[in-house]
Amino acid sequence: MMNFHGIPSRTGPLLALILAIGGPAPSHAQSETGVVRGKVLDATANVGVAGAQVFLTGTTIGTLTGAEGGYSLSRVPPGEQIVTVRLTGYREAAKSVTVAAGATVTVDFTVEQTALRWQDLTATGVAGETPHVQHFYAVERAARGLAATSAMLAYPDHSTESYARIEDNDFRLVSASPLSTFSIDVDRASYANVRRFIQSGTKPPVDAVRIEEMINYFPYEWDVEEGDHPFQLLTEVWDAPWQPEHRLVRVGLRAPAVETEHLPPSNLVFLLDVSGSMNWPDKLPLLKKAFALLVDQLRPQDRVAIVVYAGAAGLVLPSTPGNRRGKILEAVERLEAGGSTAGGAGIALAYDVARKHFMEGGNNRVILATDGDFNVGASSDGEMVRLIEEERDSGIFLTVLGFGTGNLKDSKMEQIADHGNGNFHYVDGLLEARKVLVEEIGGTLFTVAKDVKLQVEFNPARAAAYRLIGYENRLLADEDFNDDTRDAGELGAGHTVTALYEVVPAGLPVPRGVDPLRYESTAGPQSAVETAPGAFEDELLYVKVRYKDPGGSESRLLAHAVADRSRSPSRSFRFAAAVAGFGMLLRDSPHAGRFTPDDVISLAEGGRGDDPRGYRGEFIRLVEAARDLDLLGTAAEEGDQR
């Protein structure tokens, strides 16, 4: 059976799907398959065509052309293949190509414009309606028509993607600001989104690059023993690779993984966007395959309900035991896209369903899957945040899964997750779905600590200035650290969180520093005790962590002093530093200095380690691609001239 876009809805075993669709690959896959790449040009204007579907006929391998019309299909099986290009408003084109293992073949297309037909633009409803969905689709059919048309015509315009503005953290003087306070961030969306841009031959927007999410995308080795807290704290000190006279400090948290069979029972509500903007191969069709992976992990004690929304919201599957997989999958598979996007109504209904089936001591969670393009009812960032905050204290957590290209509302989805006791992931392929919903299911769905905040105090005898790398939209006021009413990030089972500080040692000049204060006090204004001279002279900084148990309201404290001793870094520290350096290059950060892509690659190779899933190897290939495509910024260009 073929889906809306001509790509088979089921082809071959699950393993073949996993190897075929985007995301990190096993290390041997590249040598066993080939690559097809090229460009799609408008026959009249001779310019690149953005947003066109390019896929191999008879397979699940497909992509969309980038802003300049370029495309790349990886993991292509050797042999004769048919490459097809399809876009509403253009005549479909197809070419036959022979692919060899380990080789790259270039196939360019010139496509001709055609007249649009109304039947090409309208989306269909869900087949096999049940009493649970009759009212929803009666309302929904009235909301379709031109809404579906406009959504499909607007999709190729990549300018409709939105990202929250980020200003890089600058150096702060220890004499003026000895405390650095922030909320943890376990989101991983930015790295997968950055990967999507680079793989399409396009430099990601600067604000799409959140360095802390790139760093935290990767699992890290851990040799700290478990203690009395639900997570462990680790610190390391090294010389900053991009500025060797500075220190680089790693502060890490890790919650032990919990096997799926030992997780508490789950009360899940799938909140699925089926609006017209989801009618693309990398949206609703991919969403269905992703949730099929999650359904396979469910147990009899788990329960799932499904709420969908487009022009209105409706319940299409009441809360159902997890071992009724066939019934759950049937409800997901029936879904088709069309209409406008009443995301606010969907969120309200999903939380209402979750409350009705609340499990004391269980994992109560709404899983929202969308491109974030809300346009009916409550839709602004502020309205959506307020709606989520009203639900936050109900004991129901939130996971947000972003899908698609072109109209991705990253800023809205990130804020919804941040304010809803949640986490945010971007799913660019089935391998990423498997990572989030199978390999890391404990961290994605089961919270072990909430409202996790860090506060780092720097010793002015050892540090002149510091800057936190990333976490720009997670900064807190210093007094928020002890305020248990202040919301902060959640830590899931198996999650690791890494924060990096670049520290200017005492006595060295501070980049973009200010003049010394005339009236600076030798004792802080809130100093409560006299400190003996030299009592802390070996300490560079002092780390404090506050958190609450998932159902708690009072925080607990964990603290650790860090000595000013630079030592040989662990492989995990090396790799995290490489990812941070790459992020700085993508953001054109002046703090990257003369650091180059080759420096990033060398550092990452030194921290690659065993890499059983191939994630670190994929990162290295991604940096190489960005270098070879000349996608990196001015800092790298200046470094190449040294």
XYZ file of C-alpha atoms in Angstrom:
642
model
C 0.000 0.000 0.000
C 1.272 3.474 -0.865
C 0.890 6.473 1.418
C 0.022 10.047 0.354
C 3.497 10.723 -1.022
C 4.007 7.489 -2.904
C 6.374 5.965 -0.369
C 5.402 2.455 0.773
C 3.831 2.420 4.231
C 5.360 -0.986 4.968
C 8.409 -2.398 3.212
C 10.596 -5.125 4.614
C 11.550 -5.866 8.214
C 12.079 -3.232 10.866
C 15.849 -3.554 10.658
C 15.764 -2.551 7.002
C 13.727 0.528 7.915
C 16.159 1.486 10.649
C 19.127 1.253 8.312
C 17.298 3.122 5.563
C 16.051 6.254 7.283
C 18.201 9.137 8.638
C 20.140 9.363 11.899
C 23.373 7.735 13.050
C 24.449 4.562 11.321
C 26.421 1.530 12.396
C 30.032 1.966 11.415
C 29.914 -0.731 8.735
C 26.816 0.614 6.952
C 28.668 3.227 4.929
C 30.894 0.668 3.196
C 28.004 -1.694 2.391
C 25.780 0.948 0.787
C 26.128 3.904 -1.539
C 25.122 7.558 -1.718
C 23.018 9.333 -4.335
C 23.212 13.106 -4.363
C 22.456 15.915 -6.739
C 20.404 19.020 -7.380
C 16.850 19.745 -8.511
C 16.526 22.800 -10.785
C 13.507 24.698 -12.096
C 13.511 24.243 -15.887
C 12.338 27.821 -16.522
C 14.248 29.864 -13.955
C 17.290 27.536 -13.739
C 17.383 27.926 -9.944
C 17.279 25.321 -7.207
C 13.873 24.004 -6.125
C 13.508 23.816 -2.330
C 11.225 21.381 -0.493
C 10.910 18.801 -3.283
C 10.522 15.159 -2.278
C 13.366 12.960 -3.541
C 13.037 9.239 -2.876
C 13.966 5.785 -4.125
C 10.908 4.107 -5.618
C 9.921 0.982 -3.709
C 11.904 1.878 -0.560
C 11.534 4.087 2.514
C 14.640 6.101 1.616
C 13.750 9.710 0.946
C 14.560 13.322 1.739
C 13.599 16.889 0.867
C 15.737 19.272 -1.173
C 17.484 22.074 0.690
C 17.227 25.819 0.148
C 19.418 25.629 -2.998
C 17.760 22.495 -4.372
C 20.442 20.075 -3.218
C 19.722 16.615 -1.829
C 21.588 13.577 -0.562
C 20.294 10.020 -0.094
C 22.529 7.880 2.099
C 22.533 4.132 2.842
C 21.337 3.321 -0.682
C 21.468 -0.440 -1.405
C 23.801 -1.373 -4.283
C 22.240 -2.104 -7.655
C 19.726 -0.540 -10.013
C 17.574 2.127 -8.329
C 14.929 4.583 -9.530
C 15.235 8.093 -8.093
C 11.986 10.073 -8.172
C 11.391 13.797 -7.639
C 7.931 15.032 -6.698
C 6.584 18.453 -5.703
C 3.119 19.945 -6.062
C 3.182 22.400 -8.988
C 5.897 20.491 -10.892
C 5.805 17.527 -13.229
C 7.081 14.376 -11.519
C 10.501 13.210 -12.735
C 12.342 9.905 -12.352
C 15.754 8.574 -13.363
C 17.360 5.151 -13.217
C 20.787 4.902 -11.599
C 23.239 2.136 -10.752
C 24.701 2.375 -7.251
C 27.874 0.629 -6.100
C 28.773 -0.118 -2.481
C 30.914 2.626 -0.963
C 30.442 4.909 -3.999
C 28.669 8.232 -4.526
C 26.575 8.858 -7.651
C 25.420 12.293 -8.787
C 21.928 12.540 -10.294
C 20.635 16.023 -11.177
C 17.083 16.864 -12.219
C 15.460 19.673 -14.188
C 11.733 19.809 -13.441
C 8.973 21.615 -15.300
C 6.154 23.571 -13.704
C 2.575 22.384 -14.256
C -0.884 23.765 -13.565
C -2.174 23.019 -10.044
C -5.272 20.849 -9.695
C -7.609 21.210 -6.702
C -7.575 17.453 -6.104
C -3.788 17.628 -5.678
C -4.186 20.003 -2.773
C -6.967 18.679 -0.567
C -6.172 16.176 2.179
C -8.374 13.240 3.091
C -9.836 12.230 6.436
C -9.303 9.189 8.582
C -10.674 5.924 7.272
C -12.710 3.639 9.470
C -14.096 6.226 11.881
C -15.226 4.938 15.281
C -17.752 6.461 17.698
C -14.814 8.063 19.539
C -13.830 10.153 16.509
C -17.110 10.880 14.702
C -17.633 14.252 16.397
C -13.998 15.265 15.973
C -13.937 14.617 12.232
C -17.354 16.169 11.655
C -15.890 19.406 13.013
C -12.604 18.831 11.253
C -14.024 18.390 7.745
C -15.582 21.829 8.024
C -12.170 23.320 8.868
C -10.285 21.855 5.901
C -10.328 23.113 2.298
C -8.205 26.222 1.859
C -6.356 25.578 5.143
C -4.908 22.347 3.724
C -4.102 24.117 0.459
C -2.201 26.950 2.107
C -0.299 24.581 4.377
C 0.938 22.484 1.479
C 1.848 25.444 -0.696
C 3.732 27.178 2.113
C 5.775 24.164 3.151
C 8.771 24.584 0.794
C 9.395 28.072 2.265
C 12.093 27.320 4.854
C 11.870 30.900 6.138
C 8.820 29.944 8.214
C 10.942 27.958 10.670
C 11.344 29.818 13.961
C 14.039 29.739 16.632
C 14.401 31.704 19.866
C 17.203 34.264 19.739
C 20.339 33.262 21.647
C 23.160 35.608 22.664
C 26.357 33.767 23.591
C 27.298 33.916 27.265
C 30.238 36.279 27.668
C 32.958 36.279 30.316
C 31.861 37.498 33.731
C 34.242 38.903 36.335
C 34.449 36.783 39.462
C 34.928 39.948 41.531
C 31.527 41.229 40.379
C 29.597 37.981 39.806
C 31.123 35.088 41.737
C 27.979 32.942 41.335
C 26.698 31.246 38.185
C 23.196 29.741 38.456
C 21.244 27.801 35.845
C 18.718 25.040 35.263
C 19.843 21.769 33.728
C 18.781 20.985 30.149
C 18.286 17.383 29.036
C 16.813 18.312 25.642
C 18.640 16.834 22.640
C 16.646 18.469 19.836
C 19.304 20.896 18.643
C 21.877 18.288 17.621
C 19.444 16.245 15.511
C 18.172 19.461 13.899
C 21.711 20.674 13.160
C 22.435 17.275 11.614
C 19.364 17.670 9.384
C 20.629 21.006 8.036
C 24.190 19.838 7.400
C 23.066 16.622 5.712
C 20.978 18.742 3.326
C 24.043 20.884 2.517
C 22.833 23.944 4.433
C 24.355 25.805 7.367
C 21.913 25.781 10.302
C 20.588 29.119 11.547
C 22.744 30.419 14.394
C 19.841 30.303 16.837
C 19.166 26.644 15.966
C 22.548 25.782 17.511
C 22.170 25.272 21.267
C 25.559 24.009 22.364
C 24.425 22.369 25.606
C 21.889 20.244 23.700
C 24.564 19.189 21.222
C 26.872 18.125 24.052
C 24.128 16.305 25.954
C 22.978 14.384 22.878
C 25.790 11.866 23.422
C 26.097 9.197 26.126
C 29.254 9.443 28.236
C 31.278 6.939 30.251
C 30.978 7.230 34.013
C 33.113 5.757 36.792
C 31.657 7.552 39.833
C 30.116 5.282 42.469
C 26.433 5.605 43.330
C 25.548 7.448 46.543
C 22.530 8.617 48.505
C 21.169 10.787 45.699
C 19.315 9.663 42.526
C 22.254 10.857 40.408
C 26.016 11.285 40.661
C 28.096 14.450 40.344
C 31.418 14.477 38.470
C 33.922 17.282 37.807
C 37.101 17.558 35.721
C 39.563 20.380 35.025
C 41.643 20.665 31.845
C 43.266 23.300 29.626
C 40.773 24.797 27.147
C 41.662 23.377 23.687
C 40.826 26.650 21.880
C 42.582 28.847 24.510
C 45.227 26.741 26.302
C 46.042 29.391 28.936
C 42.435 29.147 30.141
C 40.913 26.336 32.171
C 38.027 24.200 30.904
C 35.859 22.750 33.685
C 33.403 19.906 33.194
C 30.480 19.561 35.599
C 28.496 16.397 34.952
C 25.391 14.726 36.363
C 24.346 11.176 35.631
C 21.249 9.239 36.694
C 21.692 5.443 36.549
C 19.733 3.697 33.825
C 16.699 1.597 34.742
C 15.761 -1.468 32.713
C 12.360 -1.176 31.042
C 10.882 -4.070 33.006
C 11.778 -2.290 36.257
C 10.188 1.047 35.361
C 7.002 1.989 37.209
C 3.724 1.578 35.290
C 3.032 4.314 32.754
C -0.107 6.313 32.068
C 0.667 7.763 28.632
C -1.346 10.038 26.400
C -0.124 10.338 22.806
C -1.022 13.852 21.628
C -0.602 13.736 17.836
C -0.743 16.631 15.380
C -2.742 15.580 12.272
C -3.125 19.051 10.738
C -2.429 19.759 7.061
C 1.155 20.827 7.712
C 1.930 17.256 8.868
C 1.188 15.828 5.395
C 4.822 15.169 4.409
C 6.994 12.029 4.503
C 9.174 13.321 7.361
C 6.116 14.208 9.468
C 3.005 12.030 9.931
C 4.336 8.923 8.081
C 7.560 9.057 10.127
C 5.562 9.782 13.285
C 3.549 6.578 12.777
C 6.696 4.472 12.452
C 8.266 6.174 15.477
C 5.289 5.512 17.730
C 5.149 1.904 16.541
C 8.616 1.507 18.078
C 7.383 2.936 21.373
C 4.261 0.747 21.400
C 6.505 -2.328 21.075
C 8.080 -1.366 24.453
C 4.781 -1.237 26.364
C 3.869 -3.743 29.084
C 0.467 -4.972 30.347
C 0.645 -2.592 33.329
C 1.102 0.430 31.029
C -1.838 2.312 29.517
C -2.089 4.484 26.400
C -4.711 6.939 25.168
C -4.489 8.849 21.873
C -5.649 12.421 21.405
C -5.338 14.078 17.979
C -5.810 17.660 16.922
C -6.127 19.666 13.730
C -8.902 22.295 13.451
C -10.340 20.732 16.617
C -9.201 18.149 19.176
C -10.612 14.667 19.738
C -10.007 11.393 21.575
C -9.442 8.610 19.026
C -8.370 5.898 21.484
C -9.500 5.738 25.135
C -6.963 4.614 27.723
C -5.964 1.082 26.659
C -3.666 -1.541 28.282
C -0.183 -1.672 26.794
C -0.485 -5.304 25.758
C -3.312 -4.385 23.333
C -0.657 -3.422 20.785
C -2.749 -4.280 17.750
C -5.558 -1.959 18.837
C -3.127 0.889 19.631
C -1.224 0.523 16.357
C -4.444 0.359 14.364
C -5.539 3.692 15.826
C -2.176 5.263 14.927
C -2.044 3.780 11.423
C -5.514 5.103 10.499
C -4.507 8.727 11.017
C -4.195 11.049 8.016
C -3.462 14.764 7.900
C -5.527 17.811 6.975
C -6.848 21.096 8.330
C -5.594 23.847 10.614
C -3.871 23.398 13.980
C -5.679 23.821 17.306
C -2.711 22.810 19.459
C -4.019 24.516 22.607
C -7.267 22.536 22.542
C -5.298 19.325 22.015
C -3.035 20.003 24.994
C -5.992 20.755 27.269
C -7.779 17.543 26.261
C -4.621 15.406 26.600
C -3.984 16.588 30.155
C -7.643 16.028 31.028
C -7.398 12.419 29.810
C -4.126 11.919 31.719
C -5.681 13.207 34.946
C -8.652 10.850 34.640
C -6.314 7.829 34.515
C -3.636 9.167 36.887
C -1.428 6.447 38.433
C -0.143 7.151 41.945
C 3.558 6.296 41.981
C 3.485 5.746 38.226
C 4.825 7.609 35.226
C 2.081 9.998 34.103
C 3.088 11.700 30.864
C 1.751 13.422 27.752
C 3.830 12.797 24.594
C 3.258 15.587 22.085
C 4.332 14.945 18.462
C 4.110 17.953 16.145
C 5.917 20.421 13.897
C 4.809 23.106 16.365
C 2.837 25.103 13.802
C -0.169 25.995 15.975
C -2.599 28.492 14.380
C -6.055 28.020 15.940
C -7.039 29.140 19.449
C -4.175 29.579 21.930
C -1.157 29.658 19.615
C 1.365 32.348 20.589
C 4.461 31.326 22.553
C 3.161 33.176 25.621
C -0.306 31.615 25.456
C 1.094 28.108 25.048
C 3.545 28.573 27.934
C 0.794 29.806 30.263
C -1.402 26.861 29.266
C 1.377 24.387 30.033
C 2.298 26.078 33.320
C -1.287 25.637 34.526
C -0.867 21.880 34.070
C 2.668 21.640 35.458
C 1.746 21.029 39.098
C -0.640 18.173 38.288
C 2.119 15.552 38.510
C 1.900 14.953 34.768
C 5.148 15.265 32.838
C 5.630 16.160 29.179
C 7.729 14.919 26.269
C 7.756 16.945 23.030
C 8.830 15.288 19.758
C 9.426 17.648 16.840
C 9.014 16.435 13.250
C 9.575 17.865 9.800
C 11.282 20.536 7.747
C 10.258 23.928 6.449
C 7.798 25.231 9.030
C 9.370 23.785 12.185
C 8.469 25.928 15.213
C 11.449 25.010 17.353
C 11.080 27.995 19.687
C 7.499 27.127 20.591
C 8.197 23.427 21.184
C 11.261 24.139 23.313
C 9.351 26.571 25.531
C 6.428 24.170 25.935
C 8.790 21.415 27.077
C 10.825 23.694 29.354
C 7.743 25.033 31.151
C 5.914 21.713 31.326
C 8.278 19.536 33.378
C 9.393 18.005 30.115
C 12.035 17.216 27.520
C 12.279 18.073 23.826
C 13.648 15.951 20.979
C 13.758 16.458 17.217
C 13.130 13.289 15.187
C 14.785 13.472 11.763
C 14.553 9.754 10.979
C 13.664 6.340 12.329
C 17.100 5.826 13.868
C 16.620 8.967 15.947
C 13.156 7.732 16.921
C 14.717 4.454 18.036
C 17.356 6.292 20.087
C 14.745 8.426 21.869
C 11.906 5.929 22.281
C 13.755 2.603 22.635
C 17.410 2.985 23.627
C 16.799 5.950 25.954
C 13.194 5.226 26.878
C 13.926 5.423 30.613
C 15.358 8.929 30.355
C 12.701 10.071 27.903
C 9.728 8.828 29.898
C 10.788 8.328 33.551
C 11.867 11.305 35.706
C 14.111 10.577 38.711
C 14.651 14.209 39.810
C 12.797 17.402 38.962
C 13.568 21.127 39.266
C 17.305 20.389 39.083
C 19.380 23.569 39.463
C 23.134 24.146 39.616
C 25.012 26.987 41.269
C 28.760 27.364 40.868
C 30.778 29.690 43.098
C 34.192 30.746 41.773
C 37.179 31.429 44.026
C 38.524 34.947 43.240
C 41.972 33.856 44.416
C 42.069 31.343 41.568
C 39.729 32.677 38.875
C 39.520 36.124 37.311
C 36.547 35.424 35.022
C 34.398 32.618 33.646
C 31.811 31.907 30.999
C 29.231 29.126 30.853
C 29.238 27.486 27.419
C 25.610 27.215 26.321
C 22.541 27.189 28.596
C 21.783 30.780 27.555
C 18.026 30.234 27.853
C 18.393 28.321 31.129
C 20.072 31.004 33.249
C 18.541 31.755 36.662
C 18.908 34.573 39.156
C 21.250 33.612 41.996
C 18.434 33.812 44.542
C 16.383 31.330 42.473
C 18.715 28.546 43.564
C 17.225 28.368 47.065
C 13.678 29.151 45.916
C 11.771 25.867 45.785
C 8.909 27.498 43.867
C 11.207 28.196 40.901
C 10.787 25.718 38.041
C 13.862 24.055 36.570
C 14.844 21.049 34.438
C 14.066 17.357 34.884
C 16.555 14.475 34.926
C 15.461 11.108 33.561
C 16.732 7.602 34.254
C 19.996 7.057 32.370
C 20.350 10.739 31.466
C 23.721 12.460 31.583
C 24.019 16.246 31.757
C 27.273 18.079 31.030
C 28.043 21.751 31.615
C 31.347 23.293 30.516
C 32.909 26.454 31.937
C 35.816 28.311 30.382
C 37.732 29.948 33.238
C 40.353 32.708 33.063
C 42.915 32.034 35.826
C 43.659 34.825 38.276
C 46.359 37.153 37.005
C 45.559 36.723 33.296
C 43.810 39.399 31.215
C 40.066 38.973 30.807
C 38.682 39.091 27.251
C 36.515 42.206 26.898
C 37.161 42.932 30.594
C 36.295 46.113 32.491
C 38.384 48.317 34.759
C 38.826 47.203 38.387
C 36.124 48.448 40.734
C 37.106 51.506 42.779
C 34.926 50.537 45.751
C 35.327 46.760 45.624
C 35.043 45.114 49.038
C 37.442 42.390 50.069
C 34.495 40.615 51.702
C 31.270 39.983 49.863
C 28.247 42.033 50.943
C 26.557 38.927 52.332
C 29.640 37.431 53.937
C 28.469 35.824 57.186
C 31.720 34.351 58.504
C 35.369 35.265 58.587
C 37.389 32.900 56.426
C 40.854 31.903 57.552
C 43.526 32.987 55.027
C 44.294 30.172 52.626
C 41.417 27.976 53.832
C 40.246 27.414 50.262
C 43.366 28.433 48.372
C 43.502 25.200 46.334
C 39.853 25.380 45.276
C 38.919 26.731 41.866
C 35.177 26.554 42.412
C 32.393 25.067 44.506
C 29.458 23.250 42.830
C 26.020 22.987 44.436
C 23.040 21.069 43.032
C 19.439 21.362 44.206
C 16.692 18.976 43.114
C 13.349 17.530 44.180
C 12.091 13.981 44.084
C 9.545 13.529 41.234
C 6.597 13.837 43.609
C 8.249 16.134 46.141
C 7.941 19.838 46.932
C 11.083 20.418 49.030
C 14.543 20.369 47.494
C 17.631 18.420 48.524
C 21.208 19.690 48.265
C 24.363 18.090 46.862
C 27.693 19.988 46.942
C 31.268 19.397 45.795
C 34.503 21.443 45.873
C 36.739 21.409 42.781
C 40.518 21.779 43.084
C 42.474 23.963 40.671
C 44.448 21.137 39.100
C 44.452 20.573 35.344
C 44.809 16.884 34.552
C 44.712 14.621 31.532
C 41.052 14.579 30.456
C 38.856 11.541 30.160
C 37.722 10.496 26.679
C 34.267 11.814 27.505
C 35.696 15.228 28.441
C 37.693 15.360 25.199
C 34.640 14.513 23.131
C 32.372 16.989 24.951
C 34.976 19.711 24.344
C 35.045 18.799 20.637
C 31.258 19.133 20.396
C 31.415 22.484 22.189
C 34.089 23.684 19.772
C 32.003 22.625 16.776
C 29.002 24.429 18.217
C 31.032 27.603 18.612
C 32.144 27.395 14.971
C 28.549 26.907 13.814
C 27.521 29.936 15.871
C 30.408 32.054 14.497
C 31.418 32.623 18.103
C 34.395 34.914 18.730
C 35.252 32.674 21.701
C 36.351 29.940 19.265
C 39.496 31.950 18.585
C 41.662 30.161 16.029
C 40.011 26.789 16.529
C 39.379 24.993 13.227
C 37.216 22.083 12.025
C 40.354 19.962 11.838
C 41.006 20.744 15.510
C 37.463 19.592 16.312
C 37.958 16.349 14.367
C 41.303 15.623 16.026
C 39.864 16.244 19.484
C 36.786 14.102 18.764
C 38.919 11.245 17.418
C 40.868 11.311 20.691
C 37.613 11.028 22.624
C 35.844 8.547 20.358
C 36.431 5.463 22.510
C 34.480 2.269 21.862
C 31.428 4.080 20.384
C 29.177 0.957 20.197
C 26.232 2.823 18.613
C 28.311 4.862 16.186
C 27.085 8.242 17.489
C 30.560 9.722 17.941
C 31.728 8.431 14.572
C 28.701 10.045 12.968
C 29.583 13.351 14.667
C 33.066 13.223 13.165
C 31.599 12.614 9.699
C 29.214 15.513 10.251
C 32.091 17.884 11.064
C 33.958 16.666 7.999
C 30.888 17.314 5.849
C 30.440 20.822 7.275
C 34.127 21.527 6.595
C 34.052 20.156 3.066
C 30.833 22.035 2.238
C 32.373 25.252 3.624
C 29.479 25.761 6.049
C 31.472 27.015 9.012
C 31.955 30.593 10.114
C 34.536 33.303 10.215
C 36.347 31.956 13.250
C 37.249 28.800 11.334
C 38.241 30.796 8.249
C 40.614 32.944 10.282
C 42.050 29.838 11.911
C 42.821 28.298 8.506
C 45.142 31.223 7.790
C 47.353 30.757 10.815
